[in-house]
Amino acid sequence: GNSVTQMEGPVTLSEEAFLTINCTYTATGYPSLFWYVQYPGEGLQLLLKATKADDKGSNKGFEATYRKETTSFHLEKGSVQVSDSAVYFCALVSVTGRRALTFGSGTRLQVQP
Amino acid sequence: NAGVMQNPRHLVRRRGQEARLRCSPMKGHSHVYWYRQLPEEGLKFMVYLQKENIIDESGMPKERFSAEFPKEGPSILRIQQVVRGDSAAYFCASSPTSKDYNEQFFGPGTRLTVL
């Protein structure tokens, strides 16, 4: 079955530091890949997505590249801000079969001023 | 265009009571998904519905849980005889009709606390 593995948190960084949150997946076929962000007390917001190999999703300075050969979709940002503090979820959906999202366990990011 | 609406945002129930969670999808969306998030965990799929049909309920417990998405009105997730282990955040997501991948838009969630 499908699964997503994320690096455990919390990740604590100083403002303007470089961010990487690792995500690897197992899936049948060629899934679409997503990063969602959850701010305290809120629902999930789609941050970025990629639907095929070598696609790069980007939004608000965050980037992730769909790497089929390593089954990875690592999230990166060159310079984090305090406002980026949140929980980040990597997820996938199979384009055939079940349409439900499969999520990783989430990585909490804390950015200190 | 309003987003996905869920109510109530917070719900407190005593053990043995019933909980009803409501979800109104985005305008034009006919697919609804329910997910459960236990404390400090990721979201787990429960059920996928289209109007008047349950498409996939493989993630939903067989006992006490049911879901519907009627022709008119919101989708309802119903939990009968709640237990403390049902305490969680329940998120609804909706997507438009699509033959390809379905981008899902999430509501703010209902946080259920069972005393």
PDB file of C-alpha atoms in Angstrom:
ATOM      1  CA  GLY A   1       0.000   0.000   0.000  1.00  0.00           C
ATOM      2  CA  ASN A   2       0.913   3.678  -0.074  1.00  0.00           C
ATOM      3  CA  SER A   3       2.981   5.271   2.660  1.00  0.00           C
ATOM      4  CA  VAL A   4       4.817   8.510   3.374  1.00  0.00           C
ATOM      5  CA  THR A   5       7.761   8.924   5.718  1.00  0.00           C
ATOM      6  CA  GLN A   6       8.845  12.296   7.015  1.00  0.00           C
ATOM      7  CA  MET A   7      11.705  13.349   9.209  1.00  0.00           C
ATOM      8  CA  GLU A   8      10.701  13.694  12.823  1.00  0.00           C
ATOM      9  CA  GLY A   9      10.481  17.059  14.465  1.00  0.00           C
ATOM     10  CA  PRO A  10      10.523  19.448  15.965  1.00  0.00           C
ATOM     11  CA  VAL A  11      12.915  21.280  13.720  1.00  0.00           C
ATOM     12  CA  THR A  12      14.142  24.453  15.380  1.00  0.00           C
ATOM     13  CA  LEU A  13      15.856  27.101  13.272  1.00  0.00           C
ATOM     14  CA  SER A  14      16.865  30.699  13.589  1.00  0.00           C
ATOM     15  CA  GLU A  15      15.300  33.268  11.295  1.00  0.00           C
ATOM     16  CA  GLU A  16      16.909  33.352   7.809  1.00  0.00           C
ATOM     17  CA  ALA A  17      18.304  29.836   8.159  1.00  0.00           C
ATOM     18  CA  PHE A  18      18.004  27.241   5.373  1.00  0.00           C
ATOM     19  CA  LEU A  19      15.256  24.659   5.761  1.00  0.00           C
ATOM     20  CA  THR A  20      15.073  21.075   4.550  1.00  0.00           C
ATOM     21  CA  ILE A  21      12.334  18.654   5.589  1.00  0.00           C
ATOM     22  CA  ASN A  22      12.849  15.198   4.153  1.00  0.00           C
ATOM     23  CA  CYS A  23       9.992  13.165   2.690  1.00  0.00           C
ATOM     24  CA  THR A  24      10.122   9.776   1.009  1.00  0.00           C
ATOM     25  CA  TYR A  25       7.232   7.711  -0.230  1.00  0.00           C
ATOM     26  CA  THR A  26       6.128   4.260  -1.290  1.00  0.00           C
ATOM     27  CA  ALA A  27       3.357   3.980  -3.830  1.00  0.00           C
ATOM     28  CA  THR A  28       2.129   1.920  -6.731  1.00  0.00           C
ATOM     29  CA  GLY A  29       2.252   3.691 -10.049  1.00  0.00           C
ATOM     30  CA  TYR A  30       3.048   7.379 -10.277  1.00  0.00           C
ATOM     31  CA  PRO A  31       1.404   9.339  -7.509  1.00  0.00           C
ATOM     32  CA  SER A  32       0.889  13.067  -7.257  1.00  0.00           C
ATOM     33  CA  LEU A  33       2.811  14.609  -4.359  1.00  0.00           C
ATOM     34  CA  PHE A  34       1.890  17.454  -2.034  1.00  0.00           C
ATOM     35  CA  TRP A  35       3.108  19.520   0.872  1.00  0.00           C
ATOM     36  CA  TYR A  36       0.445  20.861   3.219  1.00  0.00           C
ATOM     37  CA  VAL A  37       0.982  23.332   6.067  1.00  0.00           C
ATOM     38  CA  GLN A  38      -1.041  23.514   9.272  1.00  0.00           C
ATOM     39  CA  TYR A  39      -0.866  26.609  11.448  1.00  0.00           C
ATOM     40  CA  PRO A  40      -1.879  26.297  15.113  1.00  0.00           C
ATOM     41  CA  GLY A  41      -5.593  25.663  15.540  1.00  0.00           C
ATOM     42  CA  GLU A  42      -6.273  25.693  11.820  1.00  0.00           C
ATOM     43  CA  GLY A  43      -6.924  23.259   9.004  1.00  0.00           C
ATOM     44  CA  LEU A  44      -4.489  22.226   6.316  1.00  0.00           C
ATOM     45  CA  GLN A  45      -3.515  24.515   3.487  1.00  0.00           C
ATOM     46  CA  LEU A  46      -1.962  23.274   0.294  1.00  0.00           C
ATOM     47  CA  LEU A  47       1.563  24.681   0.060  1.00  0.00           C
ATOM     48  CA  LEU A  48       2.758  23.156  -3.195  1.00  0.00           C
ATOM     49  CA  LYS A  49       2.327  20.136  -5.431  1.00  0.00           C
ATOM     50  CA  ALA A  50       3.944  18.121  -8.214  1.00  0.00           C
ATOM     51  CA  THR A  51       2.161  15.666 -10.436  1.00  0.00           C
ATOM     52  CA  LYS A  52       4.952  13.965 -12.391  1.00  0.00           C
ATOM     53  CA  ALA A  53       8.607  13.067 -12.134  1.00  0.00           C
ATOM     54  CA  ASP A  54      11.086  15.981 -12.153  1.00  0.00           C
ATOM     55  CA  ASP A  55       8.315  18.538 -11.603  1.00  0.00           C
ATOM     56  CA  LYS A  56       9.222  21.258  -9.132  1.00  0.00           C
ATOM     57  CA  GLY A  57       6.461  22.688  -6.993  1.00  0.00           C
ATOM     58  CA  SER A  58       7.020  26.126  -5.492  1.00  0.00           C
ATOM     59  CA  ASN A  59       5.122  28.651  -3.423  1.00  0.00           C
ATOM     60  CA  LYS A  60       5.991  31.414  -0.927  1.00  0.00           C
ATOM     61  CA  GLY A  61       9.703  30.648  -1.244  1.00  0.00           C
ATOM     62  CA  PHE A  62       9.236  26.937  -0.573  1.00  0.00           C
ATOM     63  CA  GLU A  63      10.257  24.371  -3.186  1.00  0.00           C
ATOM     64  CA  ALA A  64      10.124  20.613  -3.616  1.00  0.00           C
ATOM     65  CA  THR A  65      11.156  18.435  -6.570  1.00  0.00           C
ATOM     66  CA  TYR A  66       9.491  15.129  -7.452  1.00  0.00           C
ATOM     67  CA  ARG A  67      12.385  12.635  -7.578  1.00  0.00           C
ATOM     68  CA  LYS A  68      11.161   9.335  -8.947  1.00  0.00           C
ATOM     69  CA  GLU A  69      14.570   7.622  -8.762  1.00  0.00           C
ATOM     70  CA  THR A  70      14.863   8.252  -5.027  1.00  0.00           C
ATOM     71  CA  THR A  71      11.079   8.325  -4.338  1.00  0.00           C
ATOM     72  CA  SER A  72      11.534  11.612  -2.525  1.00  0.00           C
ATOM     73  CA  PHE A  73       9.880  15.026  -2.324  1.00  0.00           C
ATOM     74  CA  HIS A  74      11.984  17.054   0.101  1.00  0.00           C
ATOM     75  CA  LEU A  75      10.762  20.503   1.117  1.00  0.00           C
ATOM     76  CA  GLU A  76      13.275  23.383   1.071  1.00  0.00           C
ATOM     77  CA  LYS A  77      13.324  27.083   1.756  1.00  0.00           C
ATOM     78  CA  GLY A  78      16.350  29.296   1.523  1.00  0.00           C
ATOM     79  CA  SER A  79      15.508  31.704   4.343  1.00  0.00           C
ATOM     80  CA  VAL A  80      12.823  30.927   6.907  1.00  0.00           C
ATOM     81  CA  GLN A  81      10.788  33.486   8.826  1.00  0.00           C
ATOM     82  CA  VAL A  82       9.120  33.320  12.224  1.00  0.00           C
ATOM     83  CA  SER A  83       5.775  33.240  10.406  1.00  0.00           C
ATOM     84  CA  ASP A  84       6.764  29.903   8.812  1.00  0.00           C
ATOM     85  CA  SER A  85       6.423  28.205  12.199  1.00  0.00           C
ATOM     86  CA  ALA A  86       3.829  25.480  11.649  1.00  0.00           C
ATOM     87  CA  VAL A  87       3.446  21.752  11.060  1.00  0.00           C
ATOM     88  CA  TYR A  88       4.284  20.542   7.558  1.00  0.00           C
ATOM     89  CA  PHE A  89       2.751  17.403   6.063  1.00  0.00           C
ATOM     90  CA  CYS A  90       3.954  15.524   3.023  1.00  0.00           C
ATOM     91  CA  ALA A  91       1.205  13.617   1.218  1.00  0.00           C
ATOM     92  CA  LEU A  92       0.483  11.637  -1.899  1.00  0.00           C
ATOM     93  CA  VAL A  93      -2.499  10.517  -3.898  1.00  0.00           C
ATOM     94  CA  SER A  94      -2.587   7.758  -6.451  1.00  0.00           C
ATOM     95  CA  VAL A  95      -3.937   8.875  -9.775  1.00  0.00           C
ATOM     96  CA  THR A  96      -5.488   5.454 -10.201  1.00  0.00           C
ATOM     97  CA  GLY A  97      -7.448   3.617  -7.569  1.00  0.00           C
ATOM     98  CA  ARG A  98      -8.175   5.196  -4.222  1.00  0.00           C
ATOM     99  CA  ARG A  99      -8.281   8.987  -4.305  1.00  0.00           C
ATOM    100  CA  ALA A 100      -7.731   9.594  -0.645  1.00  0.00           C
ATOM    101  CA  LEU A 101      -4.581  11.386   0.441  1.00  0.00           C
ATOM    102  CA  THR A 102      -1.963   9.430   2.342  1.00  0.00           C
ATOM    103  CA  PHE A 103      -0.143  11.673   4.808  1.00  0.00           C
ATOM    104  CA  GLY A 104       3.145  11.546   6.605  1.00  0.00           C
ATOM    105  CA  SER A 105       3.134  12.088  10.349  1.00  0.00           C
ATOM    106  CA  GLY A 106       4.037  15.765  10.055  1.00  0.00           C
ATOM    107  CA  THR A 107       7.101  17.797  10.983  1.00  0.00           C
ATOM    108  CA  ARG A 108       6.809  20.709  13.374  1.00  0.00           C
ATOM    109  CA  LEU A 109       8.959  23.705  12.446  1.00  0.00           C
ATOM    110  CA  GLN A 110       9.816  26.332  15.034  1.00  0.00           C
ATOM    111  CA  VAL A 111      11.583  29.449  13.817  1.00  0.00           C
ATOM    112  CA  GLN A 112      13.155  31.664  16.453  1.00  0.00           C
ATOM    113  CA  PRO A 113      13.796  35.390  15.964  1.00  0.00           C
TER     114      PRO A 113
ATOM    115  CA  ASN B   1     -16.092  31.692  -3.274  1.00  0.00           C
ATOM    116  CA  ALA B   2     -16.334  30.463   0.287  1.00  0.00           C
ATOM    117  CA  GLY B   3     -14.029  27.662   1.315  1.00  0.00           C
ATOM    118  CA  VAL B   4     -14.945  24.376   2.911  1.00  0.00           C
ATOM    119  CA  MET B   5     -17.107  24.987   5.972  1.00  0.00           C
ATOM    120  CA  GLN B   6     -17.226  22.753   9.013  1.00  0.00           C
ATOM    121  CA  ASN B   7     -19.318  23.032  12.117  1.00  0.00           C
ATOM    122  CA  PRO B   8     -19.147  23.009  14.957  1.00  0.00           C
ATOM    123  CA  ARG B   9     -15.501  23.983  15.337  1.00  0.00           C
ATOM    124  CA  HIS B  10     -15.399  22.507  18.821  1.00  0.00           C
ATOM    125  CA  LEU B  11     -17.629  19.798  20.211  1.00  0.00           C
ATOM    126  CA  VAL B  12     -17.645  18.337  23.695  1.00  0.00           C
ATOM    127  CA  ARG B  13     -19.474  15.102  24.397  1.00  0.00           C
ATOM    128  CA  ARG B  14     -19.696  12.717  27.334  1.00  0.00           C
ATOM    129  CA  ARG B  15     -19.010   9.046  26.840  1.00  0.00           C
ATOM    130  CA  GLY B  16     -22.006   7.306  25.315  1.00  0.00           C
ATOM    131  CA  GLN B  17     -23.429  10.384  23.597  1.00  0.00           C
ATOM    132  CA  GLU B  18     -23.669  10.959  19.866  1.00  0.00           C
ATOM    133  CA  ALA B  19     -21.532  13.377  17.880  1.00  0.00           C
ATOM    134  CA  ARG B  20     -22.613  14.896  14.568  1.00  0.00           C
ATOM    135  CA  LEU B  21     -20.053  16.736  12.475  1.00  0.00           C
ATOM    136  CA  ARG B  22     -21.078  18.759   9.440  1.00  0.00           C
ATOM    137  CA  CYS B  23     -19.182  19.675   6.318  1.00  0.00           C
ATOM    138  CA  SER B  24     -20.267  21.963   3.481  1.00  0.00           C
ATOM    139  CA  PRO B  25     -17.952  21.564   0.477  1.00  0.00           C
ATOM    140  CA  MET B  26     -16.804  24.396  -1.720  1.00  0.00           C
ATOM    141  CA  LYS B  27     -19.302  25.551  -4.304  1.00  0.00           C
ATOM    142  CA  GLY B  28     -19.236  23.274  -7.308  1.00  0.00           C
ATOM    143  CA  HIS B  29     -17.446  20.453  -5.489  1.00  0.00           C
ATOM    144  CA  SER B  30     -19.207  17.113  -5.444  1.00  0.00           C
ATOM    145  CA  HIS B  31     -16.540  14.987  -3.726  1.00  0.00           C
ATOM    146  CA  VAL B  32     -16.092  14.976   0.027  1.00  0.00           C
ATOM    147  CA  TYR B  33     -13.432  13.259   2.140  1.00  0.00           C
ATOM    148  CA  TRP B  34     -13.264  12.876   5.906  1.00  0.00           C
ATOM    149  CA  TYR B  35      -9.974  12.518   7.771  1.00  0.00           C
ATOM    150  CA  ARG B  36      -9.164  12.100  11.438  1.00  0.00           C
ATOM    151  CA  GLN B  37      -6.131  13.566  13.165  1.00  0.00           C
ATOM    152  CA  LEU B  38      -5.163  12.171  16.529  1.00  0.00           C
ATOM    153  CA  PRO B  39      -2.976  14.379  18.751  1.00  0.00           C
ATOM    154  CA  GLU B  40       0.560  14.772  17.401  1.00  0.00           C
ATOM    155  CA  GLU B  41      -0.187  12.530  14.421  1.00  0.00           C
ATOM    156  CA  GLY B  42      -0.858  12.919  10.735  1.00  0.00           C
ATOM    157  CA  LEU B  43      -4.245  12.730   9.125  1.00  0.00           C
ATOM    158  CA  LYS B  44      -5.785   9.349   8.447  1.00  0.00           C
ATOM    159  CA  PHE B  45      -8.362   8.831   5.732  1.00  0.00           C
ATOM    160  CA  MET B  46     -11.793   7.698   6.888  1.00  0.00           C
ATOM    161  CA  VAL B  47     -14.340   7.922   4.088  1.00  0.00           C
ATOM    162  CA  TYR B  48     -14.856   9.316   0.587  1.00  0.00           C
ATOM    163  CA  LEU B  49     -18.301  10.300  -0.632  1.00  0.00           C
ATOM    164  CA  GLN B  50     -19.978  11.752  -3.648  1.00  0.00           C
ATOM    165  CA  LYS B  51     -23.516  13.052  -3.628  1.00  0.00           C
ATOM    166  CA  GLU B  52     -25.772  10.281  -2.242  1.00  0.00           C
ATOM    167  CA  ASN B  53     -23.014   7.668  -2.549  1.00  0.00           C
ATOM    168  CA  ILE B  54     -20.275   6.282  -0.354  1.00  0.00           C
ATOM    169  CA  ILE B  55     -17.375   5.550  -2.670  1.00  0.00           C
ATOM    170  CA  ASP B  56     -14.727   4.333  -0.225  1.00  0.00           C
ATOM    171  CA  GLU B  57     -15.194   3.761   3.499  1.00  0.00           C
ATOM    172  CA  SER B  58     -12.153   1.579   3.998  1.00  0.00           C
ATOM    173  CA  GLY B  59     -10.695   3.899   6.645  1.00  0.00           C
ATOM    174  CA  MET B  60     -13.777   4.154   8.790  1.00  0.00           C
ATOM    175  CA  PRO B  61     -14.328   1.947  11.845  1.00  0.00           C
ATOM    176  CA  LYS B  62     -17.073  -0.598  11.245  1.00  0.00           C
ATOM    177  CA  GLU B  63     -18.801   0.095  14.537  1.00  0.00           C
ATOM    178  CA  ARG B  64     -20.408   3.366  15.663  1.00  0.00           C
ATOM    179  CA  PHE B  65     -19.244   5.504  12.712  1.00  0.00           C
ATOM    180  CA  SER B  66     -21.331   6.455   9.692  1.00  0.00           C
ATOM    181  CA  ALA B  67     -21.235   9.120   7.009  1.00  0.00           C
ATOM    182  CA  GLU B  68     -23.597  10.540   4.452  1.00  0.00           C
ATOM    183  CA  PHE B  69     -23.640  13.193   1.756  1.00  0.00           C
ATOM    184  CA  PRO B  70     -27.260  13.804   0.775  1.00  0.00           C
ATOM    185  CA  LYS B  71     -28.469  15.382  -2.417  1.00  0.00           C
ATOM    186  CA  GLU B  72     -29.229  18.565  -0.515  1.00  0.00           C
ATOM    187  CA  GLY B  73     -27.315  19.843   2.484  1.00  0.00           C
ATOM    188  CA  PRO B  74     -23.950  19.169   4.064  1.00  0.00           C
ATOM    189  CA  SER B  75     -22.094  15.944   4.522  1.00  0.00           C
ATOM    190  CA  ILE B  76     -22.518  14.473   8.007  1.00  0.00           C
ATOM    191  CA  LEU B  77     -20.081  12.319   9.950  1.00  0.00           C
ATOM    192  CA  ARG B  78     -21.911  10.643  12.804  1.00  0.00           C
ATOM    193  CA  ILE B  79     -20.284   8.926  15.764  1.00  0.00           C
ATOM    194  CA  GLN B  80     -22.588   7.003  18.062  1.00  0.00           C
ATOM    195  CA  GLN B  81     -21.827   6.151  21.678  1.00  0.00           C
ATOM    196  CA  VAL B  82     -18.583   8.103  21.710  1.00  0.00           C
ATOM    197  CA  VAL B  83     -15.595   6.904  23.713  1.00  0.00           C
ATOM    198  CA  ARG B  84     -12.531   8.799  24.912  1.00  0.00           C
ATOM    199  CA  GLY B  85     -10.468   7.387  22.041  1.00  0.00           C
ATOM    200  CA  ASP B  86     -12.705   9.270  19.583  1.00  0.00           C
ATOM    201  CA  SER B  87     -11.240  12.560  20.816  1.00  0.00           C
ATOM    202  CA  ALA B  88      -9.489  14.008  17.786  1.00  0.00           C
ATOM    203  CA  ALA B  89      -9.684  16.665  15.121  1.00  0.00           C
ATOM    204  CA  TYR B  90     -11.913  15.674  12.214  1.00  0.00           C
ATOM    205  CA  PHE B  91     -11.199  17.342   8.909  1.00  0.00           C
ATOM    206  CA  CYS B  92     -13.332  17.461   5.827  1.00  0.00           C
ATOM    207  CA  ALA B  93     -11.942  18.105   2.371  1.00  0.00           C
ATOM    208  CA  SER B  94     -13.672  18.616  -0.948  1.00  0.00           C
ATOM    209  CA  SER B  95     -12.625  18.412  -4.567  1.00  0.00           C
ATOM    210  CA  PRO B  96     -14.242  19.192  -7.881  1.00  0.00           C
ATOM    211  CA  THR B  97     -15.281  16.553 -10.330  1.00  0.00           C
ATOM    212  CA  SER B  98     -12.169  15.551 -12.180  1.00  0.00           C
ATOM    213  CA  LYS B  99     -10.938  12.620 -14.185  1.00  0.00           C
ATOM    214  CA  ASP B 100      -7.378  13.225 -13.072  1.00  0.00           C
ATOM    215  CA  TYR B 101      -5.825  13.874  -9.738  1.00  0.00           C
ATOM    216  CA  ASN B 102      -8.086  15.591  -7.262  1.00  0.00           C
ATOM    217  CA  GLU B 103      -6.687  18.571  -5.417  1.00  0.00           C
ATOM    218  CA  GLN B 104      -8.403  18.545  -2.055  1.00  0.00           C
ATOM    219  CA  PHE B 105      -9.337  21.698  -0.169  1.00  0.00           C
ATOM    220  CA  PHE B 106      -9.587  21.351   3.592  1.00  0.00           C
ATOM    221  CA  GLY B 107     -11.963  22.842   6.088  1.00  0.00           C
ATOM    222  CA  PRO B 108     -10.845  24.207   9.478  1.00  0.00           C
ATOM    223  CA  GLY B 109     -11.789  21.001  11.269  1.00  0.00           C
ATOM    224  CA  THR B 110     -13.999  20.008  14.187  1.00  0.00           C
ATOM    225  CA  ARG B 111     -12.186  19.290  17.421  1.00  0.00           C
ATOM    226  CA  LEU B 112     -14.081  16.626  19.334  1.00  0.00           C
ATOM    227  CA  THR B 113     -13.420  16.162  23.015  1.00  0.00           C
ATOM    228  CA  VAL B 114     -14.989  13.215  24.804  1.00  0.00           C
ATOM    229  CA  LEU B 115     -15.161  13.559  28.572  1.00  0.00           C
TER     230      LEU B 115
END
